[in-house]
mmCIF file of C-alpha atoms (C1' of nucleotides) in Angstrom:
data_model
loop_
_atom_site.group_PDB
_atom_site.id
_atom_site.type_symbol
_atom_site.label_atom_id
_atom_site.label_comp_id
_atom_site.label_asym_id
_atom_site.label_seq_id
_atom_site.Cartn_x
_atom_site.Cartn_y
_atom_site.Cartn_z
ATOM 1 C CA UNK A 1 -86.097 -43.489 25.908
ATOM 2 C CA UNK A 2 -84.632 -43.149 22.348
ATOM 3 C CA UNK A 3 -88.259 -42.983 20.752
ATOM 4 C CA UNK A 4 -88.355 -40.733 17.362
ATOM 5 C CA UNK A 5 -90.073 -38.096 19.888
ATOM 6 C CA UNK A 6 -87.117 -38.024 22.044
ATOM 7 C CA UNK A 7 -84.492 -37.888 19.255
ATOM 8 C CA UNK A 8 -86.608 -34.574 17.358
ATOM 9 C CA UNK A 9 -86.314 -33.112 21.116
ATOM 10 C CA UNK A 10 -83.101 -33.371 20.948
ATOM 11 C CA UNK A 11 -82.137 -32.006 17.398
ATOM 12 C CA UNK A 12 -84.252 -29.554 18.431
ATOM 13 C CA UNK A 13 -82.179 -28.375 21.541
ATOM 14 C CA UNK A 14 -78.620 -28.593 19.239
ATOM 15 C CA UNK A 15 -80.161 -26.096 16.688
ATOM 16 C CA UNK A 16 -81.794 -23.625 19.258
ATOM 17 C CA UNK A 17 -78.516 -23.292 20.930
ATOM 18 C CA UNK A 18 -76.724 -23.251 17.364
ATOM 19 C CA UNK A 19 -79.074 -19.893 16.918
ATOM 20 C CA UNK A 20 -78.733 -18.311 20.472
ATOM 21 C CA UNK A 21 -75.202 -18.661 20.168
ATOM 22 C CA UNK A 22 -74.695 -17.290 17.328
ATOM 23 C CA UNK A 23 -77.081 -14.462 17.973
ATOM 24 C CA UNK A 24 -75.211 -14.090 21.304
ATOM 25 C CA UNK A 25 -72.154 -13.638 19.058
ATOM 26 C CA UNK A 26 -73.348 -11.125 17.395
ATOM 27 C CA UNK A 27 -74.473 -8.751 19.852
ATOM 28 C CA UNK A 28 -70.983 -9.210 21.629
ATOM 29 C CA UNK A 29 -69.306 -7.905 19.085
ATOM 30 C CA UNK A 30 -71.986 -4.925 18.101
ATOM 31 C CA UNK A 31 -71.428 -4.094 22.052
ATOM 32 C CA UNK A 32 -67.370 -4.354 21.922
ATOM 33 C CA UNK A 33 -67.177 -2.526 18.565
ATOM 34 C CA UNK A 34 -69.920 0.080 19.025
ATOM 35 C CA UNK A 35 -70.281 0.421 22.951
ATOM 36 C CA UNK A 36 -67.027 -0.453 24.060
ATOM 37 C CA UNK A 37 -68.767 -2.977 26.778
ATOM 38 C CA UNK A 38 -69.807 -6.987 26.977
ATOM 39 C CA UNK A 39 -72.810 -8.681 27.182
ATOM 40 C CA UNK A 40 -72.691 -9.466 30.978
ATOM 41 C CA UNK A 41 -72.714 -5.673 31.897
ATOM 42 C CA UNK A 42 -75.357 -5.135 29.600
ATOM 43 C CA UNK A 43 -77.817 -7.406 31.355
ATOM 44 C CA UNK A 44 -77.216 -6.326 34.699
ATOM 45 C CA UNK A 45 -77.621 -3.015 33.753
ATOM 46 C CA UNK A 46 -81.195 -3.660 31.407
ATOM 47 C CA UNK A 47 -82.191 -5.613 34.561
ATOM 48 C CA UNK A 48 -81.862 -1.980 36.711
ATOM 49 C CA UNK A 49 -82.964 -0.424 34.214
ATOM 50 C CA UNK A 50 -86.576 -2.684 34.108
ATOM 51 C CA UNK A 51 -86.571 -2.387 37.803
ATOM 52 C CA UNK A 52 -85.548 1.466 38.404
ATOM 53 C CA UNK A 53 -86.090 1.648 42.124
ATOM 54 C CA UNK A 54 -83.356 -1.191 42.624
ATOM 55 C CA UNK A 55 -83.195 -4.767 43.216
ATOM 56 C CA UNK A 56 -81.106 -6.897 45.465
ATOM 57 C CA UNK A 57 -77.835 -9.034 44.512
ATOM 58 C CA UNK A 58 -80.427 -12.136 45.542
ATOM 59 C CA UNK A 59 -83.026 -10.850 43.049
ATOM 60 C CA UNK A 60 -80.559 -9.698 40.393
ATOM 61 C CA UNK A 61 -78.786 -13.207 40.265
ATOM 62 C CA UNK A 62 -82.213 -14.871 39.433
ATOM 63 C CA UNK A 63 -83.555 -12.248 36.914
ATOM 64 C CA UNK A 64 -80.496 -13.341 35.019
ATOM 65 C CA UNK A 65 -80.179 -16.846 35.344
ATOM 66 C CA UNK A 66 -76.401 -16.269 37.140
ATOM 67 C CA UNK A 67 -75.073 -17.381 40.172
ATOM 68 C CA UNK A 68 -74.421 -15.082 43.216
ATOM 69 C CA UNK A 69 -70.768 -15.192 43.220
ATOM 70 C CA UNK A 70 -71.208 -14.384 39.376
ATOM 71 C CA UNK A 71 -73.430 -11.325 40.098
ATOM 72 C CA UNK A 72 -71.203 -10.121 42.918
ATOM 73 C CA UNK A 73 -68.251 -9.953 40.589
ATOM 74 C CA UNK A 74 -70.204 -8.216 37.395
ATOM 75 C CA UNK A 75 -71.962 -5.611 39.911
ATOM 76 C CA UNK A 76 -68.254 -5.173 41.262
ATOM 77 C CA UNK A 77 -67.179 -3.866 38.269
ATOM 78 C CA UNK A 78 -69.816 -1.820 37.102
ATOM 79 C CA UNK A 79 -69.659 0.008 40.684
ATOM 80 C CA UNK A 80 -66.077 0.366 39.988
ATOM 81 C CA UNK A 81 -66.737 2.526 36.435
ATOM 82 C CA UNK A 82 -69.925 4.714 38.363
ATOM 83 C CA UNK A 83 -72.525 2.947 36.669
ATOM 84 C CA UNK A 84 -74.454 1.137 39.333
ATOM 85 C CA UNK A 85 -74.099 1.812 43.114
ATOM 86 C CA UNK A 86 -74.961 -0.392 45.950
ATOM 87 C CA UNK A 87 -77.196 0.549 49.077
ATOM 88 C CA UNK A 88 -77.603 -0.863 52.312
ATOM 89 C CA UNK A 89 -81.215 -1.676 52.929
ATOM 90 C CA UNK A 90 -82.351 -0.452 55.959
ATOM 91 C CA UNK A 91 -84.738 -2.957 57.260
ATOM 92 C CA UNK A 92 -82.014 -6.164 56.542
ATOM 93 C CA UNK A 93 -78.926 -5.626 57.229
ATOM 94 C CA UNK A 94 -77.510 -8.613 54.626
ATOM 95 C CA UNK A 95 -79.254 -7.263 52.436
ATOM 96 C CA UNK A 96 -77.745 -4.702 49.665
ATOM 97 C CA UNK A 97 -79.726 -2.808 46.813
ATOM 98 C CA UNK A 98 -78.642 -1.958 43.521
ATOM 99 C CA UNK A 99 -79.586 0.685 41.521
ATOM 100 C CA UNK A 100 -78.281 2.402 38.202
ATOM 101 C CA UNK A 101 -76.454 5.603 38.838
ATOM 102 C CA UNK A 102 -77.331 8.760 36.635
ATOM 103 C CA UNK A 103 -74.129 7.565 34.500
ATOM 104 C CA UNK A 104 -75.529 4.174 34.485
ATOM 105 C CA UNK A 105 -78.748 5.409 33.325
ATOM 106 C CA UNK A 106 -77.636 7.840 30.808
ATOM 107 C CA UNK A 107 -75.207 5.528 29.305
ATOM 108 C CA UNK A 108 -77.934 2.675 29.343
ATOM 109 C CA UNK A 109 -80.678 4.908 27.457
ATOM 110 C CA UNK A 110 -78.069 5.526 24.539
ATOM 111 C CA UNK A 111 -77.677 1.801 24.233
ATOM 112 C CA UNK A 112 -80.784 0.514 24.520
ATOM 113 C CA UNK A 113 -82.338 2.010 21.151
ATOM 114 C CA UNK A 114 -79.363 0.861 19.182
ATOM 115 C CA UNK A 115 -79.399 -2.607 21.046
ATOM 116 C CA UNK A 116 -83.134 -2.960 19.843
ATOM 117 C CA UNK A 117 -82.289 -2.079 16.281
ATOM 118 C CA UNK A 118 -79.691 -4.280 16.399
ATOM 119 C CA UNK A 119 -81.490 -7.681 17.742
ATOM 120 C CA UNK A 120 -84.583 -6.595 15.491
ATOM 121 C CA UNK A 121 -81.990 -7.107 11.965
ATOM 122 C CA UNK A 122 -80.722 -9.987 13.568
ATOM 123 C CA UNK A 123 -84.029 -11.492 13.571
ATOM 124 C CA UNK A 124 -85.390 -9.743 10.336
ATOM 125 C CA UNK A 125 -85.901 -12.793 9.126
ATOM 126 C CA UNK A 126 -89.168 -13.165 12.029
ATOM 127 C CA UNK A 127 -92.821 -12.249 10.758
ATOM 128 C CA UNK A 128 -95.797 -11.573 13.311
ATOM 129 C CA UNK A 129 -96.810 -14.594 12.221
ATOM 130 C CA UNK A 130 -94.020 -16.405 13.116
ATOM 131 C CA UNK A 131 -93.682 -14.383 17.185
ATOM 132 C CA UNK A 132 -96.841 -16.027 16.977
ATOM 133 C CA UNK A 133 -96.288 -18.940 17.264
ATOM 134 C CA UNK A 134 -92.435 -19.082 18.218
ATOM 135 C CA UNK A 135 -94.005 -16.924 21.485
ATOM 136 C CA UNK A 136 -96.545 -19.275 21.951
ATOM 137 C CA UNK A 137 -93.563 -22.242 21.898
ATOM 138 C CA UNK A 138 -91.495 -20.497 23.983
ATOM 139 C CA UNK A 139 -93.869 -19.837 26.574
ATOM 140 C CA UNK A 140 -94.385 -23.195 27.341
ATOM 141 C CA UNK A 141 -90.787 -24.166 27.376
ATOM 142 C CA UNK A 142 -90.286 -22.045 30.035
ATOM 143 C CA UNK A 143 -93.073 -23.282 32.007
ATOM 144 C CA UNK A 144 -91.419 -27.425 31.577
ATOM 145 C CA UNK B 1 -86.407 1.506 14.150
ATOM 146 C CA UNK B 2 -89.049 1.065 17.186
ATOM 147 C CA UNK B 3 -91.579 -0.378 15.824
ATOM 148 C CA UNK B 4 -94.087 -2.244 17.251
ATOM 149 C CA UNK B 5 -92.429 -5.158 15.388
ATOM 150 C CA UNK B 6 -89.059 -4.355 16.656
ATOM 151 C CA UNK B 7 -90.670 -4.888 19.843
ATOM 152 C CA UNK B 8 -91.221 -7.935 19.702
ATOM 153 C CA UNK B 9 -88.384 -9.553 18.282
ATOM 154 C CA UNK B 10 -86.685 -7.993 21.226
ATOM 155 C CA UNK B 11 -89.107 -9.476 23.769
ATOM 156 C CA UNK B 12 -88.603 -12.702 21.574
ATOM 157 C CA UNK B 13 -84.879 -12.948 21.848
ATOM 158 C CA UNK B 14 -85.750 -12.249 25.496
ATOM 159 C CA UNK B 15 -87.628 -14.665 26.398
ATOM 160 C CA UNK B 16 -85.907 -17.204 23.793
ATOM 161 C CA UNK B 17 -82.256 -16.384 25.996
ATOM 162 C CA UNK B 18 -84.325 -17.110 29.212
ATOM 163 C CA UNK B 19 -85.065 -20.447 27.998
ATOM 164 C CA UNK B 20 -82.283 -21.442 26.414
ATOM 165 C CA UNK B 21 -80.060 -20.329 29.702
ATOM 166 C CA UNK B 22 -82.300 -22.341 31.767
ATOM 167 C CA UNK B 23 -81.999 -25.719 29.871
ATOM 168 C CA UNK B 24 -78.365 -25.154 29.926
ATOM 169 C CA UNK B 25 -77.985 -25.036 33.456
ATOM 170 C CA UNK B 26 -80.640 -28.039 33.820
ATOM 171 C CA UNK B 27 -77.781 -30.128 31.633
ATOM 172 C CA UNK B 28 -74.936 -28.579 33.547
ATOM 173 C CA UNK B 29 -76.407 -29.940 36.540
ATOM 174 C CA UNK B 30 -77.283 -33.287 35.401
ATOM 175 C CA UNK B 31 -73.625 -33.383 33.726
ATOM 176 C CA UNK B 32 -71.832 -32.489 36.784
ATOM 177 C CA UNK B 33 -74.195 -34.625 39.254
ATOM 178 C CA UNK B 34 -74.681 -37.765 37.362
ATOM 179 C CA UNK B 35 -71.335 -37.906 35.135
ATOM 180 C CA UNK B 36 -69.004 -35.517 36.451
ATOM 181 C CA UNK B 37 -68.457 -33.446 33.623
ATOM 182 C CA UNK B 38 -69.069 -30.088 32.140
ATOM 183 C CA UNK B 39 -70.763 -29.000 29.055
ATOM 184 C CA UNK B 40 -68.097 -27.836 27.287
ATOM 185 C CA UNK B 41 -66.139 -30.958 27.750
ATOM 186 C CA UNK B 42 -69.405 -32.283 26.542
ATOM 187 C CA UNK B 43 -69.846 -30.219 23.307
ATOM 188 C CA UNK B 44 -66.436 -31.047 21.830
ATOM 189 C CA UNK B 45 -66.766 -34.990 22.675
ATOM 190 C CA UNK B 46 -70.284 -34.989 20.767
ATOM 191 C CA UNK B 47 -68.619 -33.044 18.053
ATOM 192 C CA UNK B 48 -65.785 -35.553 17.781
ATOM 193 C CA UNK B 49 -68.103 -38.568 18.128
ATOM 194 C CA UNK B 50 -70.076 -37.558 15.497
ATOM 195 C CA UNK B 51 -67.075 -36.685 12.776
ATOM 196 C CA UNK B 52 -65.392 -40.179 14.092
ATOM 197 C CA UNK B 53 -62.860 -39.421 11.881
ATOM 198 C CA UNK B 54 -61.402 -36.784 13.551
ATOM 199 C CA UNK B 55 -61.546 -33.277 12.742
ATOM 200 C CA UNK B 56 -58.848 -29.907 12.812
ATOM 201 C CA UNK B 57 -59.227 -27.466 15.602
ATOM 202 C CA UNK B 58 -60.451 -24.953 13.394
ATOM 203 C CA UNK B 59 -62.954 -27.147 12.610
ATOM 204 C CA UNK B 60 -63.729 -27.997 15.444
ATOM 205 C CA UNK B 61 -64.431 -24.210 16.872
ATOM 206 C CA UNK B 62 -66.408 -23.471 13.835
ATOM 207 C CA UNK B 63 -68.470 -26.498 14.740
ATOM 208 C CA UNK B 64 -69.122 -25.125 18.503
ATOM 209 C CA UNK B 65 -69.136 -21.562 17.736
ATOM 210 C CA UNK B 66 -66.113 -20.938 20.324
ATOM 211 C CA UNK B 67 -63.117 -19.366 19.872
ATOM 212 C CA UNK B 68 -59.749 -21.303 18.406
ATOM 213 C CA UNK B 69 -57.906 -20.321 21.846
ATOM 214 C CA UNK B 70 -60.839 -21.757 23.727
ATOM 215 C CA UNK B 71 -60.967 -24.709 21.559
ATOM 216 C CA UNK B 72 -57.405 -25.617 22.556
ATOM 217 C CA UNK B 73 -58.030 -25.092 26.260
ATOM 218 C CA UNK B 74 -60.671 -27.247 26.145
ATOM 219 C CA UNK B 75 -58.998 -29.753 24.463
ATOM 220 C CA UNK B 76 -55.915 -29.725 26.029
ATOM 221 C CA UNK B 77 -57.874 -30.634 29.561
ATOM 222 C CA UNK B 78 -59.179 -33.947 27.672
ATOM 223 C CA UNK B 79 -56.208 -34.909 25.830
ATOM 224 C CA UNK B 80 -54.476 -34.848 30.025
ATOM 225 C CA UNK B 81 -57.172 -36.273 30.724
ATOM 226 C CA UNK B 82 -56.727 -39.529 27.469
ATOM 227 C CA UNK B 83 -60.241 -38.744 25.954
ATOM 228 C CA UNK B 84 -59.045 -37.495 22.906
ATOM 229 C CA UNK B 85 -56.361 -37.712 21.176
ATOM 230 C CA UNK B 86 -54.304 -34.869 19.026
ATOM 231 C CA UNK B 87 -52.553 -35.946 15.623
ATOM 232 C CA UNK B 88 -50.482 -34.111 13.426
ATOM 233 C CA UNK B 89 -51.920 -33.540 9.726
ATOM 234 C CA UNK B 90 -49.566 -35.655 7.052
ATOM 235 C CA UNK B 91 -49.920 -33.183 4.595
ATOM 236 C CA UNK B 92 -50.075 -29.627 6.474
ATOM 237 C CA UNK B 93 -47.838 -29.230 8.791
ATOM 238 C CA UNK B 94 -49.477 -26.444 10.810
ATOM 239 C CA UNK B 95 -53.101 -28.537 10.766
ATOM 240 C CA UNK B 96 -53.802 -30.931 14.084
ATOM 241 C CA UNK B 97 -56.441 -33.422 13.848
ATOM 242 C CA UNK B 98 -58.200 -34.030 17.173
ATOM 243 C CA UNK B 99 -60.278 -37.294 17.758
ATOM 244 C CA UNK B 100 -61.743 -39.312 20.670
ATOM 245 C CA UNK B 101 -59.502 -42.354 22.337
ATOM 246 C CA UNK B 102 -61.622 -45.711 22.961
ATOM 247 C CA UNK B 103 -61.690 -44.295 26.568
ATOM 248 C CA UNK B 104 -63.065 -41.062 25.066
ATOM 249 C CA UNK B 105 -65.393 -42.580 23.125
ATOM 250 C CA UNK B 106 -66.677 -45.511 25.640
ATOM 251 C CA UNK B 107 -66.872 -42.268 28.081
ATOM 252 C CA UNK B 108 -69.195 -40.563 25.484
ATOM 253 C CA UNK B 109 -71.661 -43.785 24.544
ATOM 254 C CA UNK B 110 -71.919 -44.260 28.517
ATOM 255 C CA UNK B 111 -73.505 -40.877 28.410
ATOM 256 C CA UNK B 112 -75.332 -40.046 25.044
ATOM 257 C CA UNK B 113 -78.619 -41.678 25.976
ATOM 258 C CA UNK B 114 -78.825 -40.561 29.222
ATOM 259 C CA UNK B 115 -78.338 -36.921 28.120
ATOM 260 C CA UNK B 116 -80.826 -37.396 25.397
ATOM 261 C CA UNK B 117 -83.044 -38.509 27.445
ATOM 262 C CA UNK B 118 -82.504 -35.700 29.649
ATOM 263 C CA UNK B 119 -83.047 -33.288 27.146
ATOM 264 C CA UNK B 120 -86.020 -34.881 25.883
ATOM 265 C CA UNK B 121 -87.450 -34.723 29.704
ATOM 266 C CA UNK B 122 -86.452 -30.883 29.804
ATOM 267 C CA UNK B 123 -88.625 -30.217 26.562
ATOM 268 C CA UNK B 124 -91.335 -32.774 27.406
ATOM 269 C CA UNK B 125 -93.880 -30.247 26.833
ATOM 270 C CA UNK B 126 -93.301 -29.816 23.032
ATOM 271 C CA UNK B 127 -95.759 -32.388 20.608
ATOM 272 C CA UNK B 128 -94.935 -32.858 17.060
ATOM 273 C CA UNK B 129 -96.465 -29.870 15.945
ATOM 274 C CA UNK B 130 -94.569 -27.757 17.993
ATOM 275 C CA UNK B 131 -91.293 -29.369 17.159
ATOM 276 C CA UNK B 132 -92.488 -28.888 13.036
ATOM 277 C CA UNK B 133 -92.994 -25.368 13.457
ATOM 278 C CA UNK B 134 -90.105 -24.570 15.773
ATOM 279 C CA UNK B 135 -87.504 -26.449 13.720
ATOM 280 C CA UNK B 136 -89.057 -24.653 10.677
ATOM 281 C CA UNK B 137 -88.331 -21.130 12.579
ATOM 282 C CA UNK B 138 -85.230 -22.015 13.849
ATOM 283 C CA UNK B 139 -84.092 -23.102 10.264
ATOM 284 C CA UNK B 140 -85.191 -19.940 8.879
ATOM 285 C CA UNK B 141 -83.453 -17.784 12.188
ATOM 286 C CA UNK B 142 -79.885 -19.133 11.152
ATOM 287 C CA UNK B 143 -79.867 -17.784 7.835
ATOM 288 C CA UNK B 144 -80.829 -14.512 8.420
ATOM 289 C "C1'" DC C 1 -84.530 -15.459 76.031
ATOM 290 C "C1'" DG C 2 -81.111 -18.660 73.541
ATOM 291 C "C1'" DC C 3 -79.920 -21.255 69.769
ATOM 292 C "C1'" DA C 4 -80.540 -23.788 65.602
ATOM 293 C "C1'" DA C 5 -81.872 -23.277 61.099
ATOM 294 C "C1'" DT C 6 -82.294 -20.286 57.309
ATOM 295 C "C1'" DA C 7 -81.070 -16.396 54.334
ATOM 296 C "C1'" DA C 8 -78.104 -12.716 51.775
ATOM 297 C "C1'" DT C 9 -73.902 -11.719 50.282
ATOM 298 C "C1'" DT C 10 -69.036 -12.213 49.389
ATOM 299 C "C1'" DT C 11 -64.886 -14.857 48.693
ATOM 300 C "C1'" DC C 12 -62.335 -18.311 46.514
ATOM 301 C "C1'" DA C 13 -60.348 -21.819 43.382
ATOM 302 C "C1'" DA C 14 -61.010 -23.790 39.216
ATOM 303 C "C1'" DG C 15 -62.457 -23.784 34.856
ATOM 304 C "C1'" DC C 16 -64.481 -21.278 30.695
ATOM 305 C "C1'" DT C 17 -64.264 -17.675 27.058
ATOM 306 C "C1'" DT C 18 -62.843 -14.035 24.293
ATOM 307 C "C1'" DG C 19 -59.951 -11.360 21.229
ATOM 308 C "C1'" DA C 20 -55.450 -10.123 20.097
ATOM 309 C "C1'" DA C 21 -50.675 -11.222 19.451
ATOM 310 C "C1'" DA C 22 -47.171 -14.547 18.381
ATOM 311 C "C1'" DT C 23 -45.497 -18.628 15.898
ATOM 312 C "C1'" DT C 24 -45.118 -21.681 12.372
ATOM 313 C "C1'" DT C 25 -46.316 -23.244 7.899
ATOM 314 C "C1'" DC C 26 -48.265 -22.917 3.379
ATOM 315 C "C1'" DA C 27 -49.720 -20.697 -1.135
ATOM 316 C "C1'" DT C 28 -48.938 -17.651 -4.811
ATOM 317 C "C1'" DA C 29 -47.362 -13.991 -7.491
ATOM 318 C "C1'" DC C 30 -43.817 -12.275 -9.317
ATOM 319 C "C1'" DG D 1 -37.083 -19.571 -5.908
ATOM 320 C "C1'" DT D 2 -38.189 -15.781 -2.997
ATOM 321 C "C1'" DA D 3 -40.948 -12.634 -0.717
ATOM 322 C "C1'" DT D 4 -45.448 -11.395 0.673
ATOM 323 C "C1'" DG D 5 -49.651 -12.481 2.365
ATOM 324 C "C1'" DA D 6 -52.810 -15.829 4.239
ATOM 325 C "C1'" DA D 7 -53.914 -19.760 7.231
ATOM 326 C "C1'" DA D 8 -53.726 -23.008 11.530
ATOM 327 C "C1'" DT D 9 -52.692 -23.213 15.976
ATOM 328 C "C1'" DT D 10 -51.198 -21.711 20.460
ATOM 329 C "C1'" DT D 11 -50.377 -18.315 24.002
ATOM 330 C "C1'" DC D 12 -51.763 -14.685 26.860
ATOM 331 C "C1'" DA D 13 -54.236 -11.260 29.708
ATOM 332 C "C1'" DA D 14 -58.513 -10.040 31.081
ATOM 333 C "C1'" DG D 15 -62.905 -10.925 32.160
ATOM 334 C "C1'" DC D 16 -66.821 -14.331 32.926
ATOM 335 C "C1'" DT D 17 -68.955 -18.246 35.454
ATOM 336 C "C1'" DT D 18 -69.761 -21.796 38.575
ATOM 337 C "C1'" DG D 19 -70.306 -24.131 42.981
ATOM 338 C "C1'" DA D 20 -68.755 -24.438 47.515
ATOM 339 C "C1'" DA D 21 -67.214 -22.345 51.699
ATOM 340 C "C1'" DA D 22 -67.151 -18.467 54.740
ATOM 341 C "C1'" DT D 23 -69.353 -14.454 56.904
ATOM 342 C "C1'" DT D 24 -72.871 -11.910 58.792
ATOM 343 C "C1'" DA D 25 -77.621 -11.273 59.890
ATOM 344 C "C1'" DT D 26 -82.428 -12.746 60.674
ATOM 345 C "C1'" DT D 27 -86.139 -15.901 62.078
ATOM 346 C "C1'" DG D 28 -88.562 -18.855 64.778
ATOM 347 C "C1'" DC D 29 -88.894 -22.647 67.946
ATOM 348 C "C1'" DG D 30 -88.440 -24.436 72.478
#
DNA sequence: CGCAATAATTTCAAGCTTGAAATTTCATAC
DNA sequence: GTATGAAATTTCAAGCTTGAAATTATTGCG
């Protein structure tokens, strides 16, 4: 199991999450300096704002990769600042909808520019060439 | 500053955070199911096994990319625990070396080539080529 | 129908993580 | 040599995250 193949894989995997986490660094802090929120609220509320009509908690947790309890407590406090609201659906009564509020939405839209700008420098470094083929990669990660 | 090629580094880092978060829930699985462990207890044993020496805690949270306050929390549960071991520097009074125990380290070696292999079973998909032009990226990603 | 299995969500304890403040020690510029 | 600033570590409060257990609701099988 410790062919040369297995040993690049792994390299591999310690420099990928060397660059997400520093990326991920990064945009913490440009969303604590400049927008006063965290990462975590962020994604929940860029995964209402890709599904506008609302999603449930079930749904939200696995657009983000999070567990339920974890989704629960983010949505919690989101609710808690007017930003998201929850609805009872009316066909299944365990299950609850989500949805930005106007706030949510308003506050969202004058992130969501800046946040682009701001992963775009952090990136800079990218040519088309180079989404090419890191696209490509990626794409078939996933899929493994 | 939305360019088309904005875009797509934004659907890049997208996608790239999707994978990454996946893999690292694969290996928090496996660590917790087959070994009993987490990742970050993990992270700062590999660190340690490969500076055998022993490093400071500020090194040590520059190597992970963590905080110095989580550094010490994480340490702190292994030291209780007799993986590693905490030393005073002889020369700077305010520096700590950390470093793994025998236990920490026979702990560790019981585990490395299982996680490799792991890893190397979670990116199975990826051929030589891929791994050349990815590493190349990813090289190229830190600096910027 | 009745009930067992499944599903959606929340709750909970434990651990992780950050960023800022506090503490102790060192370096250096007068 | 003394004070001022910088550095290493820890502490702390707040928030994040997981995985398991608890709760409530639905489904479907007999």
């Amino acid at each position: 199991m410790s062919d040369p193949l297995s040993k690049r894989r792994l390299k591999m995997w310690i420099r990928l999450l060397g660059v997400t986490r520093a990326a991920e660094g990064e945009l913490r802090e440009f969303l604590r300096v400049r927008h006063d929120t965290t990462l975590p609220r962020f994604d929940v509320m860029a995964a209402l704002y890709r599904r506008r009509e609302g999603v449930t908690m079930s749904e939200l947790s696995r657009m983000l990769l999070v567990s339920n309890g974890n989704a629960t407590t983010v949505v919690d406090r989101l609710e808690k600042d007017g930003l998201v609201r929850r609805t009872p659906s009316e066909t299944d009564r365990r299950t609850v909808h989500v949805a930005l509020t106007p706030e949510g939405l308003a506050q969202f839209e004058g992130l969501a520019a800046e946040h682009e700008a701001e992963v775009s420098r952090l990136f800079a470094g990218l040519s088309e060439a180079d989404l090419d083929s890191l696209t490509d990669i990626l794409k078939r990660m996933r899929g493994a």
